Amino acid sequence: MSHGLPSQPAESFKARRRALASRLGSERAALVFSGVARPRNYPDNIYPFRPDSHFLYLTGAWIERAAILVDGDKDVLFMPPADPGDLIWHGPTPGWAEFKAGCGVDEIRDIAELEGYVRERGANTLATLPACDAVTRYGQGSMLGRSWAAPGTGVDLDAADGALADAMIGLRLIHDASALEMLRGAAAATVEAHLAGMAATRPGLRESDVRAAMERPILARDMSTAYGSIVTVHGEILHSHSYDHRVEDGDLLLADVGADNGGWAGDVTRTWPANGKFSPTQRTMYELVLASQEAAIAMLRPGVRYRDVHLAAGRVIAQGLVDEGILRGDVDNLMERGAQGLFFVHGLGHVIGLDVHDMEDLGDRAGYAPGRTRASQFGLCFLRLDRDLEAGMAVTIEPGFYQIPALLAEGSELTAPFDADGTLDRAALAKFADVRGIRIEDDVLITAEGSEVLTAAAPKQPEAVEALVGTAAGASA
Amino acid sequence: MSHGLPSQPAESFKARRRALASRLGSERAALVFSGVARPRNYPDNIYPFRPDSHFLYLTGAWIERAAILVDGDKDVLFMPPADPGDLIWHGPTPGWAEFKAGCGVDEIRDIAELEGYVRERGANTLATLPACDAVTRYGQGSMLGRSWAAPGTGVDLDAADGALADAMIGLRLIHDASALEMLRGAAAATVEAHLAGMAATRPGLRESDVRAAMERPILARDMSTAYGSIVTVHGEILHSHSYDHRVEDGDLLLADVGADNGGWAGDVTRTWPANGKFSPTQRTMYELVLASQEAAIAMLRPGVRYRDVHLAAGRVIAQGLVDEGILRGDVDNLMERGAQGLFFVHGLGHVIGLDVHDMEDLGDRAGYAPGRTRASQFGLCFLRLDRDLEAGMAVTIEPGFYQIPALLAEGSELTAPFDADGTLDRAALAKFADVRGIRIEDDVLITAEGSEVLTAAAPKQPEAVEALVGTAAGASA
């Protein structure tokens, strides 16, 4: 889809724009760009276009080369006029009148007029956010007199743009009814992918076979994936994006796959035994990670600090490792030293919404409450979210256990202190050689009373998982 | 894959680089960049990275932020050093020594040294080509003193860079053994996708269900699609990239889907009846398009001008339309007026290789022989290839028949002259209302003796197609 009307009522976008204007105050108008498609190898062969998330939030419109101006109580959508050639190559597409009604804006103007409009009005009366695609970002920077670095090299916003960023964060953190409807759609497709993946798995396939089985139901719903799928028997490779290992009898398969529903993300991880039966050691560790995840979810409610939930989940892991004899010592002391971070190396989760790591285009500004910053301790330093929870937020809860060779190698900087004083019992750990990586992840909505797991229909109790694995007729492609 | 060694022998890349140096002469060295991943919605959420095709051709290396320098008989690969953090997040990845051996280069240097190297050596001793990703292109432009416009807005190369473009075109047009091996792999996966699509089709599904069934075997082979799939019951929408129509009994389904095998493209279109049986009118038009395609393929051999093949394919269509009473008049005269272009609106095909429209990043420089330019006549003006064929070239052959409402509307600029003198018989055309769009496309290698259809295993005889449709067990997802 490169030219699509909003799939939700105009009123919901109008309400968001009024709320934005009210947060932003009357001093400046907001100008948010949709961006352009990115070429894959030449200009006409593009990656599937996806509008900027802030633009999508405010308009619902799936269009390139557009910008929404929110100016007090007036909304103007700048976009290209219809190209007569489109009728030949792209068929009938909605026109300006339909976008005006569909997005509920007061006026549509030709995007070609934007530069003149900005010059006349004065760039300093506008607040904007840096587009993530380089073409828009460079053009936007020159039009508005911003001196941003290239995409991917950090975001340094001036006061005006920072105020817009904070206003967008304030809105987008708390999901409205339309947002929730989209998130539920993404969750349903994501669950279906995991059911298909478990059913399709059997030893002898390649990881790519399982990935293909998981992405098929997402594509069949006319959705895309929300991020690069991870489907691997090497769950300890946290950002594994290759799919060429053979799935062997005795392997655990870790799948982190989510659907994108009209721009809204699902994000679920499940880990299952390739042959349909956890080994005793796999089951022990699986149940430990599951206990950690369930303990974390049970804590979720408004007012709770997410960092405390992360630490509580880590404590369950630490206690479990002590119980198995892998770590020795007092759990409080182990936690203080970050010993559980040797195995549960990443953060417990992140906010989720239009972006799978919602608003990560703004760095930690969205994930970290004002005044809070990243910790320096290994493990905790990777936590993407440190806010007090509020009803309407959606977060992922995704503890894990990994044996990462580079981290755990004898003599490594990280393990040395724990080896030196006997905290780490490598003989006890060696018994778990068939557990390379486990992660269990759900998307959870914070409610007034506590929380609701949006992706609860993806099985995670060990018996339920075992019962599903390998049940598809032709488990291969 | 974001950091991968070549999948073919170093010797093949070395041979290509020596051939390039010899074509380029000793005055300048070639510097070709791999590019960077493009963010989807924030820097860490990227589209699947694919290196620049020229870089891939010369190195086979699947790496970001790299550049290959071909300097006479010396090859230097500039690339980033290993990041120790990669071991944690990405697992073990090949290092410099492995790339040196795998790509067969003389030296590996840190990409951070490139700017200094260029300054010291003098940018005017280097020839380069503009990257298609904006970040690389802007950086490259400023490093090398080129003033290119943003990607997608045309390519205007100076003499030095133009000489490199011509040398690359000369090489890449004629596929070597390694290239052919990759193209055959892409063709095999592409054929499998079409078999799966036919088998999965039945009335009542959505287009997205069929697309999902087709892309599954591509993903299962650990490949991607080479371009945005077209899977639609509205074949007359030539660049249709939505998949939300219901597949109705009586519809034809047109699928233009190809696999990317390590960067090399497949590109096949088939059209089949949703219910497994062509209607008499559908069958008539299908057989006409097939006859046109077969006539075109039969003409392919070294020395033949591709434009003549395009015209011959158009003549078969024109004759067929006369036979059906849709067009009236002398075929020579109809061809001269471009009457067949009302229905066969696009070009017969294009070169195929690393890019599905090979080297289209260089505009018409690859597709059109020196001195030849686009025609102005509607239909012919869309022809992407006007060269004399040579053994080792690969081309697509893809005639079609479409009823595009915007083109054929009574009173439209294009049809008016044909309506005015009775050339177009709308009553005869109306009988073919159930034929919205048909295209039949194969990938064909030019050989010394004639040609070889690389994608011949995808059924296209009407009976063979009918026999396959709907044969998959659970035809839905």
mmCIF file of C-alpha atoms in Angstrom, chain B residues 93-295:
data_model
loop_
_atom_site.group_PDB
_atom_site.id
_atom_site.type_symbol
_atom_site.label_atom_id
_atom_site.label_comp_id
_atom_site.label_asym_id
_atom_site.label_seq_id
_atom_site.Cartn_x
_atom_site.Cartn_y
_atom_site.Cartn_z
ATOM 1 C CA THR B 93 30.925 -13.261 12.377
ATOM 2 C CA PRO B 94 33.672 -13.591 9.774
ATOM 3 C CA GLY B 95 36.677 -11.330 10.289
ATOM 4 C CA TRP B 96 39.010 -9.452 7.989
ATOM 5 C CA ALA B 97 41.144 -12.500 7.210
ATOM 6 C CA GLU B 98 38.110 -14.414 6.051
ATOM 7 C CA PHE B 99 36.920 -11.571 3.848
ATOM 8 C CA LYS B 100 40.400 -11.193 2.402
ATOM 9 C CA ALA B 101 40.397 -14.844 1.388
ATOM 10 C CA GLY B 102 36.708 -15.072 0.504
ATOM 11 C CA CYS B 103 36.743 -12.031 -1.788
ATOM 12 C CA GLY B 104 40.279 -12.642 -3.023
ATOM 13 C CA VAL B 105 41.426 -9.070 -2.402
ATOM 14 C CA ASP B 106 45.043 -8.026 -1.873
ATOM 15 C CA GLU B 107 44.392 -5.929 1.166
ATOM 16 C CA ILE B 108 41.728 -5.029 3.699
ATOM 17 C CA ARG B 109 41.744 -1.556 5.215
ATOM 18 C CA ASP B 110 39.592 0.156 7.799
ATOM 19 C CA ILE B 111 36.760 2.071 6.130
ATOM 20 C CA ALA B 112 37.554 4.909 8.545
ATOM 21 C CA GLU B 113 40.743 5.447 6.546
ATOM 22 C CA LEU B 114 38.911 5.899 3.267
ATOM 23 C CA GLU B 115 38.305 9.622 3.560
ATOM 24 C CA GLY B 116 41.973 10.277 4.226
ATOM 25 C CA TYR B 117 42.960 7.922 1.445
ATOM 26 C CA VAL B 118 40.750 9.761 -1.040
ATOM 27 C CA ARG B 119 42.074 13.145 0.068
ATOM 28 C CA GLU B 120 45.683 12.022 -0.250
ATOM 29 C CA ARG B 121 45.227 10.291 -3.559
ATOM 30 C CA GLY B 122 42.966 12.921 -5.137
ATOM 31 C CA ALA B 123 39.290 12.346 -5.861
ATOM 32 C CA ASN B 124 39.871 12.991 -9.562
ATOM 33 C CA THR B 125 41.893 9.779 -9.836
ATOM 34 C CA LEU B 126 38.845 7.760 -8.796
ATOM 35 C CA ALA B 127 35.711 6.769 -10.656
ATOM 36 C CA THR B 128 32.597 5.889 -8.683
ATOM 37 C CA LEU B 129 28.857 5.294 -9.020
ATOM 38 C CA PRO B 130 26.174 6.986 -6.925
ATOM 39 C CA ALA B 131 24.857 4.751 -4.131
ATOM 40 C CA CYS B 132 21.098 4.258 -4.128
ATOM 41 C CA ASP B 133 20.800 4.751 -0.374
ATOM 42 C CA ALA B 134 20.765 8.403 0.538
ATOM 43 C CA VAL B 135 23.132 8.239 3.509
ATOM 44 C CA THR B 136 25.924 6.665 1.464
ATOM 45 C CA ARG B 137 25.164 8.834 -1.536
ATOM 46 C CA TYR B 138 25.373 12.108 0.366
ATOM 47 C CA GLY B 139 28.540 10.990 2.165
ATOM 48 C CA GLN B 140 30.102 9.715 -1.039
ATOM 49 C CA GLY B 141 29.228 12.895 -2.886
ATOM 50 C CA SER B 142 30.880 15.044 -0.285
ATOM 51 C CA MET B 143 33.945 12.773 0.015
ATOM 52 C CA LEU B 144 34.510 12.575 -3.727
ATOM 53 C CA GLY B 145 33.343 16.054 -4.734
ATOM 54 C CA ARG B 146 30.407 14.798 -6.789
ATOM 55 C CA SER B 147 27.214 16.841 -6.848
ATOM 56 C CA TRP B 148 24.536 14.216 -7.343
ATOM 57 C CA ALA B 149 20.878 14.903 -6.708
ATOM 58 C CA ALA B 150 18.953 12.843 -4.154
ATOM 59 C CA PRO B 151 18.351 9.184 -5.051
ATOM 60 C CA GLY B 152 15.466 8.694 -7.423
ATOM 61 C CA THR B 153 15.951 11.987 -9.208
ATOM 62 C CA GLY B 154 18.116 10.813 -12.089
ATOM 63 C CA VAL B 155 21.766 10.098 -12.607
ATOM 64 C CA ASP B 156 24.062 12.514 -14.324
ATOM 65 C CA LEU B 157 27.548 11.087 -14.391
ATOM 66 C CA ASP B 158 30.677 12.965 -15.364
ATOM 67 C CA ALA B 159 33.094 11.436 -17.864
ATOM 68 C CA ALA B 160 35.146 9.496 -15.335
ATOM 69 C CA ASP B 161 32.165 7.999 -13.560
ATOM 70 C CA GLY B 162 30.455 7.416 -16.879
ATOM 71 C CA ALA B 163 33.427 5.347 -18.040
ATOM 72 C CA LEU B 164 33.064 3.193 -14.919
ATOM 73 C CA ALA B 165 29.323 2.848 -15.530
ATOM 74 C CA ASP B 166 29.978 1.698 -19.095
ATOM 75 C CA ALA B 167 32.631 -0.761 -17.977
ATOM 76 C CA MET B 168 30.285 -2.263 -15.368
ATOM 77 C CA ILE B 169 27.478 -2.457 -17.913
ATOM 78 C CA GLY B 170 29.735 -4.201 -20.410
ATOM 79 C CA LEU B 171 30.629 -6.809 -17.816
ATOM 80 C CA ARG B 172 27.309 -7.323 -16.128
ATOM 81 C CA LEU B 173 25.300 -7.629 -19.350
ATOM 82 C CA ILE B 174 27.090 -10.868 -20.249
ATOM 83 C CA HIS B 175 26.640 -13.356 -17.432
ATOM 84 C CA ASP B 176 29.642 -15.448 -16.408
ATOM 85 C CA ALA B 177 29.391 -18.973 -14.999
ATOM 86 C CA SER B 178 29.019 -17.773 -11.402
ATOM 87 C CA ALA B 179 26.282 -15.355 -12.355
ATOM 88 C CA LEU B 180 24.442 -18.063 -14.237
ATOM 89 C CA GLU B 181 24.604 -20.411 -11.296
ATOM 90 C CA MET B 182 22.975 -17.755 -9.128
ATOM 91 C CA LEU B 183 20.333 -16.926 -11.735
ATOM 92 C CA ARG B 184 19.440 -20.610 -12.047
ATOM 93 C CA GLY B 185 18.990 -20.778 -8.269
ATOM 94 C CA ALA B 186 16.715 -17.746 -8.351
ATOM 95 C CA ALA B 187 14.757 -19.267 -11.236
ATOM 96 C CA ALA B 188 14.233 -22.554 -9.388
ATOM 97 C CA ALA B 189 12.843 -20.836 -6.299
ATOM 98 C CA THR B 190 10.688 -18.578 -8.444
ATOM 99 C CA VAL B 191 9.197 -21.558 -10.234
ATOM 100 C CA GLU B 192 8.433 -23.176 -6.882
ATOM 101 C CA ALA B 193 6.581 -20.057 -5.769
ATOM 102 C CA HIS B 194 4.363 -20.152 -8.845
ATOM 103 C CA LEU B 195 3.618 -23.844 -8.413
ATOM 104 C CA ALA B 196 2.646 -23.144 -4.795
ATOM 105 C CA GLY B 197 0.501 -20.178 -5.825
ATOM 106 C CA MET B 198 -1.459 -22.128 -8.414
ATOM 107 C CA ALA B 199 -1.965 -25.008 -6.020
ATOM 108 C CA ALA B 200 -3.158 -22.724 -3.212
ATOM 109 C CA THR B 201 -5.724 -20.786 -5.256
ATOM 110 C CA ARG B 202 -9.465 -21.238 -4.922
ATOM 111 C CA PRO B 203 -12.379 -18.801 -4.969
ATOM 112 C CA GLY B 204 -13.184 -17.272 -1.592
ATOM 113 C CA LEU B 205 -9.589 -16.561 -0.545
ATOM 114 C CA ARG B 206 -8.038 -13.126 -0.542
ATOM 115 C CA GLU B 207 -5.185 -12.183 -2.853
ATOM 116 C CA SER B 208 -3.022 -11.994 0.282
ATOM 117 C CA ASP B 209 -3.623 -15.717 0.935
ATOM 118 C CA VAL B 210 -2.183 -16.591 -2.466
ATOM 119 C CA ARG B 211 0.711 -14.174 -2.034
ATOM 120 C CA ALA B 212 1.509 -15.778 1.326
ATOM 121 C CA ALA B 213 1.464 -19.240 -0.230
ATOM 122 C CA MET B 214 3.831 -18.062 -2.980
ATOM 123 C CA GLU B 215 6.351 -16.300 -0.780
ATOM 124 C CA ARG B 216 6.543 -19.160 1.706
ATOM 125 C CA PRO B 217 8.750 -21.430 -0.444
ATOM 126 C CA ILE B 218 11.014 -18.437 -1.194
ATOM 127 C CA LEU B 219 11.448 -17.714 2.514
ATOM 128 C CA ALA B 220 11.847 -21.414 3.209
ATOM 129 C CA ARG B 221 14.899 -21.454 0.924
ATOM 130 C CA ASP B 222 16.299 -18.576 2.983
ATOM 131 C CA MET B 223 15.800 -16.176 0.102
ATOM 132 C CA SER B 224 13.790 -12.979 -0.190
ATOM 133 C CA THR B 225 11.589 -11.681 -2.979
ATOM 134 C CA ALA B 226 13.470 -9.756 -5.654
ATOM 135 C CA TYR B 227 10.794 -7.043 -5.866
ATOM 136 C CA GLY B 228 7.374 -6.279 -4.436
ATOM 137 C CA SER B 229 5.133 -9.170 -5.461
ATOM 138 C CA ILE B 230 2.089 -8.510 -7.617
ATOM 139 C CA VAL B 231 -0.677 -11.001 -6.831
ATOM 140 C CA THR B 232 -4.024 -9.726 -7.946
ATOM 141 C CA VAL B 233 -7.349 -10.454 -9.580
ATOM 142 C CA HIS B 234 -7.001 -6.968 -11.100
ATOM 143 C CA GLY B 235 -4.185 -7.778 -13.496
ATOM 144 C CA GLU B 236 -5.015 -4.577 -15.349
ATOM 145 C CA ILE B 237 -3.503 -2.612 -12.436
ATOM 146 C CA LEU B 238 0.051 -3.014 -13.652
ATOM 147 C CA HIS B 239 1.826 -2.014 -10.463
ATOM 148 C CA SER B 240 -0.699 -3.367 -8.013
ATOM 149 C CA HIS B 241 0.812 -3.712 -4.557
ATOM 150 C CA SER B 242 -2.287 -4.286 -2.501
ATOM 151 C CA TYR B 243 -3.536 -7.767 -1.792
ATOM 152 C CA ASP B 244 -6.955 -7.246 -0.265
ATOM 153 C CA HIS B 245 -9.397 -8.212 -3.009
ATOM 154 C CA ARG B 246 -11.407 -11.368 -2.613
ATOM 155 C CA VAL B 247 -10.662 -13.997 -5.250
ATOM 156 C CA GLU B 248 -14.015 -14.662 -6.925
ATOM 157 C CA ASP B 249 -15.210 -17.595 -8.980
ATOM 158 C CA GLY B 250 -14.565 -16.595 -12.596
ATOM 159 C CA ASP B 251 -11.619 -14.312 -11.834
ATOM 160 C CA LEU B 252 -8.230 -14.614 -13.434
ATOM 161 C CA LEU B 253 -5.394 -14.234 -10.958
ATOM 162 C CA LEU B 254 -2.176 -12.607 -12.146
ATOM 163 C CA ALA B 255 0.966 -13.245 -10.115
ATOM 164 C CA ASP B 256 4.293 -11.539 -10.822
ATOM 165 C CA VAL B 257 6.618 -12.924 -8.153
ATOM 166 C CA GLY B 258 10.352 -13.578 -8.171
ATOM 167 C CA ALA B 259 12.993 -14.813 -5.756
ATOM 168 C CA ASP B 260 16.262 -13.108 -4.872
ATOM 169 C CA ASN B 261 19.044 -15.673 -4.575
ATOM 170 C CA GLY B 262 21.949 -14.037 -2.780
ATOM 171 C CA GLY B 263 21.251 -10.829 -4.662
ATOM 172 C CA TRP B 264 20.393 -12.391 -8.055
ATOM 173 C CA ALA B 265 16.853 -12.062 -9.354
ATOM 174 C CA GLY B 266 14.122 -14.267 -10.729
ATOM 175 C CA ASP B 267 11.098 -12.627 -12.365
ATOM 176 C CA VAL B 268 8.134 -14.693 -13.525
ATOM 177 C CA THR B 269 4.499 -13.895 -14.212
ATOM 178 C CA ARG B 270 1.746 -16.408 -14.601
ATOM 179 C CA THR B 271 -1.993 -15.883 -14.916
ATOM 180 C CA TRP B 272 -4.456 -18.582 -13.926
ATOM 181 C CA PRO B 273 -8.187 -19.069 -13.461
ATOM 182 C CA ALA B 274 -9.211 -18.908 -9.798
ATOM 183 C CA ASN B 275 -11.650 -21.789 -10.208
ATOM 184 C CA GLY B 276 -9.275 -23.961 -12.225
ATOM 185 C CA LYS B 277 -10.999 -23.493 -15.594
ATOM 186 C CA PHE B 278 -10.483 -20.701 -18.124
ATOM 187 C CA SER B 279 -13.761 -19.373 -19.547
ATOM 188 C CA PRO B 280 -13.828 -19.511 -23.366
ATOM 189 C CA THR B 281 -13.049 -15.782 -23.620
ATOM 190 C CA GLN B 282 -10.291 -16.038 -21.016
ATOM 191 C CA ARG B 283 -8.819 -18.994 -22.845
ATOM 192 C CA THR B 284 -8.847 -17.150 -26.161
ATOM 193 C CA MET B 285 -6.963 -14.184 -24.769
ATOM 194 C CA TYR B 286 -4.644 -16.378 -22.712
ATOM 195 C CA GLU B 287 -3.681 -18.359 -25.785
ATOM 196 C CA LEU B 288 -3.099 -15.144 -27.695
ATOM 197 C CA VAL B 289 -0.703 -13.802 -25.062
ATOM 198 C CA LEU B 290 1.002 -17.206 -24.894
ATOM 199 C CA ALA B 291 1.399 -17.281 -28.685
ATOM 200 C CA SER B 292 2.927 -13.809 -28.540
ATOM 201 C CA GLN B 293 5.349 -14.894 -25.824
ATOM 202 C CA GLU B 294 6.334 -18.087 -27.648
ATOM 203 C CA ALA B 295 6.871 -16.205 -30.896
#
